[in-house]
């Protein structure tokens, strides 16, 4: 059989488990030396391919590669950079082919979300459009959980476990303090367009009266009056109120609430921070003492409390991507198929990239309760398996022992620079 | 021997391990039925004693009490309420005696920080000042780590482990993204007066170039120019910059930075949030893309990543408090004594409450580097053992399985109400 090298790159916002997918790709490729030579990783994602800044992963020991499985973030660097269409930017594609050819690359693995699926699809068509033979497989990843076909997206389950755990813990805390001190606690989570992560907060409320009591989804228009009434009712009933809010909630004017409230000392709009905006509203209108937290990167990087399900799926999808490529599949993405909720069973199927690229999956309306402030049992049944199981990293000196690879560059061969 | 009941209460801000101390108190008391009858807990701290709202912990099974050991927050409710002096508010003390007498209470265990130590001291003097025989022992607790005599305070080690882990994880994340996106990440942590928690962030920086690169302590006056120069230098050198900041940093005007920057839409000062204030400063002056997080209650409630050392010490101090009381010690606090840094060894000694009450322990200046932006090796040697070891809670449905006690009230006997 012909031996070709493989290119692997990470794209977009990184997650607690994207390196587990990288680990799945590299370890599986290493088991097929008759077909795959070296795995070159793009330094900072696809930019590494365009600038011929490739990392030779074959120079890393098996032990170091194995440690990727429990290391958050993007070990080779990621980027936010979307290839334009062939018509708009043909020279980018010519450059990719130049680099691929120079390094004998026959496999392209792209690990990212919806935009990346689109890039991967374009690369998969290079043999057709530009006569360069390549097999391109997309490895799904996004904390936003918004890719179609796949039942869930690696990275999401771990964020879900983190936010549900964190809001439970903070909820216990504020319940202890409410008699004489803090009565309202607000946790702001990611999810600018879809409320998947906010919904995951809801998993913490298993018993009557347990927080979070209110969830604010980007899918539901924010109505200050209804919200304040709900906060008041909750404090009067339970003595305290725990709120999970998406960074992306919008007011009746259609603007992000995070952009409408705060001003700095010069009157400029303060970017980010819907939690403090809500806290101020509650303070002004209801007078309750509050605390708020913004989890930001902490939530998507929290490998220390990753979901075992999520970590396993991330690895398995990396492995499946290589297996699909070796089977000659082009322009596909391995996807999770759910076979049963409880006990949770899943397998991996092939999704055609043409059906994945640029398609967003939204949260079903029946996952949100009728009043818009919580999740339904259907949502709970969907989410619960995704946070199942723990998968602790090893610790050294009291801290998670994450790997930093040497990331040694491959010698350049094209003899020219390329500006991105 | 005479059998007397015991009173136990939690005070001030709760922690990830204060219930472990409660567990130590209750389990130890149960092993001495010949001396201690029932342990009554104050509902919402000392307020429960004043209002005769007592919880009968003897109605909880051994299994439920054992679960306190891994449950964050204050299981019986805490409060922020400081007894005034005997001269200022004699009727409060008369009421305490009335309630203690009605419920045959001979032991008083108060679990809190500096203010609580003062309250405990006053109660310990009741036999002398008001002729009511009682043994009062203080159980230390505070994430602020500011109690004297004891080498460290239960609650702090777990916050330290949480913030160091979180800033390491977020640091890996931003390092992955820095090429095309976020270059600066800011984590705001607790510590209004002392930089202990901020210092703990520094433990994450073990290798050259690893974040956090900059720490901002409340002990060091914030100088915007020096700070911005350091951020710029760090980004130019490492490609990104990770910052840990105390909520309590102050500007040259002596005001909290968190109160000087943001205004809401009506021009009111926005309370809290030094991280967004710094982020805006960096954006305005240096133009870097940023992300920020405010951990708030998440950090002190994060039992899921508690330090094993901390959890063990919290339990041991609860146990020691009961043992000291049984030995007839009054007006004392069991304190941690450090015997060695590495391997870490400690034991428990007696601290006279008169030397603990209202005394704050500050961070030594030689724990902060000369430039004021990081910790020294001396600081690292002090902090490292405190985050050593993991002590995971059990999980159910993918979430930490924390206990909620029944908290059944003791029948009132005094026949009168008391307003607090």
PDB file of C-alpha atoms in Angstrom, chain A residues 151-248:
ATOM      1  CA  UNK A 151     -26.069  13.488  18.813  1.00  0.00           C
ATOM      2  CA  UNK A 152     -23.619  15.644  20.737  1.00  0.00           C
ATOM      3  CA  UNK A 153     -20.280  17.372  20.255  1.00  0.00           C
ATOM      4  CA  UNK A 154     -17.068  16.557  22.125  1.00  0.00           C
ATOM      5  CA  UNK A 155     -16.231  19.341  24.523  1.00  0.00           C
ATOM      6  CA  UNK A 156     -19.845  20.040  25.393  1.00  0.00           C
ATOM      7  CA  UNK A 157     -20.305  17.212  27.905  1.00  0.00           C
ATOM      8  CA  UNK A 158     -17.372  18.402  29.985  1.00  0.00           C
ATOM      9  CA  UNK A 159     -18.556  22.013  30.029  1.00  0.00           C
ATOM     10  CA  UNK A 160     -21.986  20.700  30.971  1.00  0.00           C
ATOM     11  CA  UNK A 161     -20.532  18.728  33.877  1.00  0.00           C
ATOM     12  CA  UNK A 162     -18.495  21.731  34.999  1.00  0.00           C
ATOM     13  CA  UNK A 163     -21.357  24.232  34.986  1.00  0.00           C
ATOM     14  CA  UNK A 164     -23.834  21.837  36.608  1.00  0.00           C
ATOM     15  CA  UNK A 165     -21.330  20.976  39.344  1.00  0.00           C
ATOM     16  CA  UNK A 166     -20.317  24.589  39.869  1.00  0.00           C
ATOM     17  CA  UNK A 167     -23.833  25.949  40.105  1.00  0.00           C
ATOM     18  CA  UNK A 168     -24.775  23.157  42.508  1.00  0.00           C
ATOM     19  CA  UNK A 169     -21.825  24.004  44.731  1.00  0.00           C
ATOM     20  CA  UNK A 170     -22.476  27.747  44.621  1.00  0.00           C
ATOM     21  CA  UNK A 171     -26.158  27.040  45.236  1.00  0.00           C
ATOM     22  CA  UNK A 172     -25.356  25.168  48.438  1.00  0.00           C
ATOM     23  CA  UNK A 173     -23.161  28.084  49.444  1.00  0.00           C
ATOM     24  CA  UNK A 174     -25.752  30.814  48.950  1.00  0.00           C
ATOM     25  CA  UNK A 175     -28.406  28.698  50.670  1.00  0.00           C
ATOM     26  CA  UNK A 176     -26.137  28.708  53.737  1.00  0.00           C
ATOM     27  CA  UNK A 177     -25.655  32.462  53.647  1.00  0.00           C
ATOM     28  CA  UNK A 178     -29.139  33.640  52.728  1.00  0.00           C
ATOM     29  CA  UNK A 179     -30.452  34.292  56.231  1.00  0.00           C
ATOM     30  CA  UNK A 180     -28.279  37.342  56.840  1.00  0.00           C
ATOM     31  CA  UNK A 181     -26.311  37.876  53.659  1.00  0.00           C
ATOM     32  CA  UNK A 182     -26.356  36.904  49.965  1.00  0.00           C
ATOM     33  CA  UNK A 183     -29.783  35.963  48.664  1.00  0.00           C
ATOM     34  CA  UNK A 184     -29.175  35.847  44.919  1.00  0.00           C
ATOM     35  CA  UNK A 185     -26.373  34.163  43.027  1.00  0.00           C
ATOM     36  CA  UNK A 186     -25.876  34.448  39.271  1.00  0.00           C
ATOM     37  CA  UNK A 187     -23.590  32.281  37.151  1.00  0.00           C
ATOM     38  CA  UNK A 188     -22.918  33.455  33.607  1.00  0.00           C
ATOM     39  CA  UNK A 189     -22.039  30.715  31.141  1.00  0.00           C
ATOM     40  CA  UNK A 190     -21.078  30.490  27.476  1.00  0.00           C
ATOM     41  CA  UNK A 191     -23.467  30.053  24.575  1.00  0.00           C
ATOM     42  CA  UNK A 192     -23.993  33.159  22.510  1.00  0.00           C
ATOM     43  CA  UNK A 193     -26.610  31.674  20.175  1.00  0.00           C
ATOM     44  CA  UNK A 194     -27.817  28.458  21.762  1.00  0.00           C
ATOM     45  CA  UNK A 195     -28.719  27.651  25.336  1.00  0.00           C
ATOM     46  CA  UNK A 196     -27.167  24.197  25.573  1.00  0.00           C
ATOM     47  CA  UNK A 197     -24.693  25.156  28.311  1.00  0.00           C
ATOM     48  CA  UNK A 198     -27.307  27.139  30.226  1.00  0.00           C
ATOM     49  CA  UNK A 199     -29.570  24.100  30.013  1.00  0.00           C
ATOM     50  CA  UNK A 200     -26.817  21.956  31.506  1.00  0.00           C
ATOM     51  CA  UNK A 201     -26.851  24.181  34.599  1.00  0.00           C
ATOM     52  CA  UNK A 202     -30.397  22.941  35.094  1.00  0.00           C
ATOM     53  CA  UNK A 203     -29.178  19.393  35.750  1.00  0.00           C
ATOM     54  CA  UNK A 204     -28.066  20.525  39.214  1.00  0.00           C
ATOM     55  CA  UNK A 205     -31.682  21.063  40.271  1.00  0.00           C
ATOM     56  CA  UNK A 206     -32.705  17.520  41.139  1.00  0.00           C
ATOM     57  CA  UNK A 207     -34.707  18.125  44.306  1.00  0.00           C
ATOM     58  CA  UNK A 208     -37.563  20.498  45.005  1.00  0.00           C
ATOM     59  CA  UNK A 209     -36.205  23.887  45.968  1.00  0.00           C
ATOM     60  CA  UNK A 210     -32.655  23.143  44.827  1.00  0.00           C
ATOM     61  CA  UNK A 211     -30.905  25.638  42.559  1.00  0.00           C
ATOM     62  CA  UNK A 212     -30.659  26.751  39.893  1.00  0.00           C
ATOM     63  CA  UNK A 213     -34.152  28.164  40.209  1.00  0.00           C
ATOM     64  CA  UNK A 214     -34.016  30.302  37.083  1.00  0.00           C
ATOM     65  CA  UNK A 215     -32.286  29.781  33.753  1.00  0.00           C
ATOM     66  CA  UNK A 216     -32.068  32.502  31.120  1.00  0.00           C
ATOM     67  CA  UNK A 217     -31.669  31.162  27.595  1.00  0.00           C
ATOM     68  CA  UNK A 218     -30.635  33.079  24.478  1.00  0.00           C
ATOM     69  CA  UNK A 219     -33.628  31.454  22.788  1.00  0.00           C
ATOM     70  CA  UNK A 220     -36.032  33.325  25.094  1.00  0.00           C
ATOM     71  CA  UNK A 221     -36.359  37.090  24.889  1.00  0.00           C
ATOM     72  CA  UNK A 222     -35.352  38.644  28.219  1.00  0.00           C
ATOM     73  CA  UNK A 223     -38.246  40.392  29.932  1.00  0.00           C
ATOM     74  CA  UNK A 224     -37.028  42.304  33.030  1.00  0.00           C
ATOM     75  CA  UNK A 225     -40.464  42.444  34.681  1.00  0.00           C
ATOM     76  CA  UNK A 226     -41.159  38.733  34.410  1.00  0.00           C
ATOM     77  CA  UNK A 227     -37.608  37.955  35.504  1.00  0.00           C
ATOM     78  CA  UNK A 228     -37.767  40.182  38.586  1.00  0.00           C
ATOM     79  CA  UNK A 229     -41.121  38.733  39.569  1.00  0.00           C
ATOM     80  CA  UNK A 230     -39.669  35.247  39.336  1.00  0.00           C
ATOM     81  CA  UNK A 231     -36.626  36.200  41.415  1.00  0.00           C
ATOM     82  CA  UNK A 232     -38.827  37.734  44.094  1.00  0.00           C
ATOM     83  CA  UNK A 233     -41.140  34.742  44.195  1.00  0.00           C
ATOM     84  CA  UNK A 234     -38.177  32.381  44.480  1.00  0.00           C
ATOM     85  CA  UNK A 235     -36.495  34.289  47.299  1.00  0.00           C
ATOM     86  CA  UNK A 236     -39.772  34.494  49.187  1.00  0.00           C
ATOM     87  CA  UNK A 237     -40.378  30.782  48.758  1.00  0.00           C
ATOM     88  CA  UNK A 238     -36.900  29.307  49.188  1.00  0.00           C
ATOM     89  CA  UNK A 239     -35.028  32.068  50.964  1.00  0.00           C
ATOM     90  CA  UNK A 240     -32.568  32.401  48.115  1.00  0.00           C
ATOM     91  CA  UNK A 241     -32.385  32.288  44.330  1.00  0.00           C
ATOM     92  CA  UNK A 242     -29.747  30.750  42.049  1.00  0.00           C
ATOM     93  CA  UNK A 243     -29.657  31.844  38.425  1.00  0.00           C
ATOM     94  CA  UNK A 244     -27.825  30.428  35.410  1.00  0.00           C
ATOM     95  CA  UNK A 245     -27.618  32.829  32.482  1.00  0.00           C
ATOM     96  CA  UNK A 246     -26.281  32.573  28.953  1.00  0.00           C
ATOM     97  CA  UNK A 247     -23.876  35.315  27.886  1.00  0.00           C
ATOM     98  CA  UNK A 248     -26.072  35.675  24.811  1.00  0.00           C
TER      99      UNK A 248
END
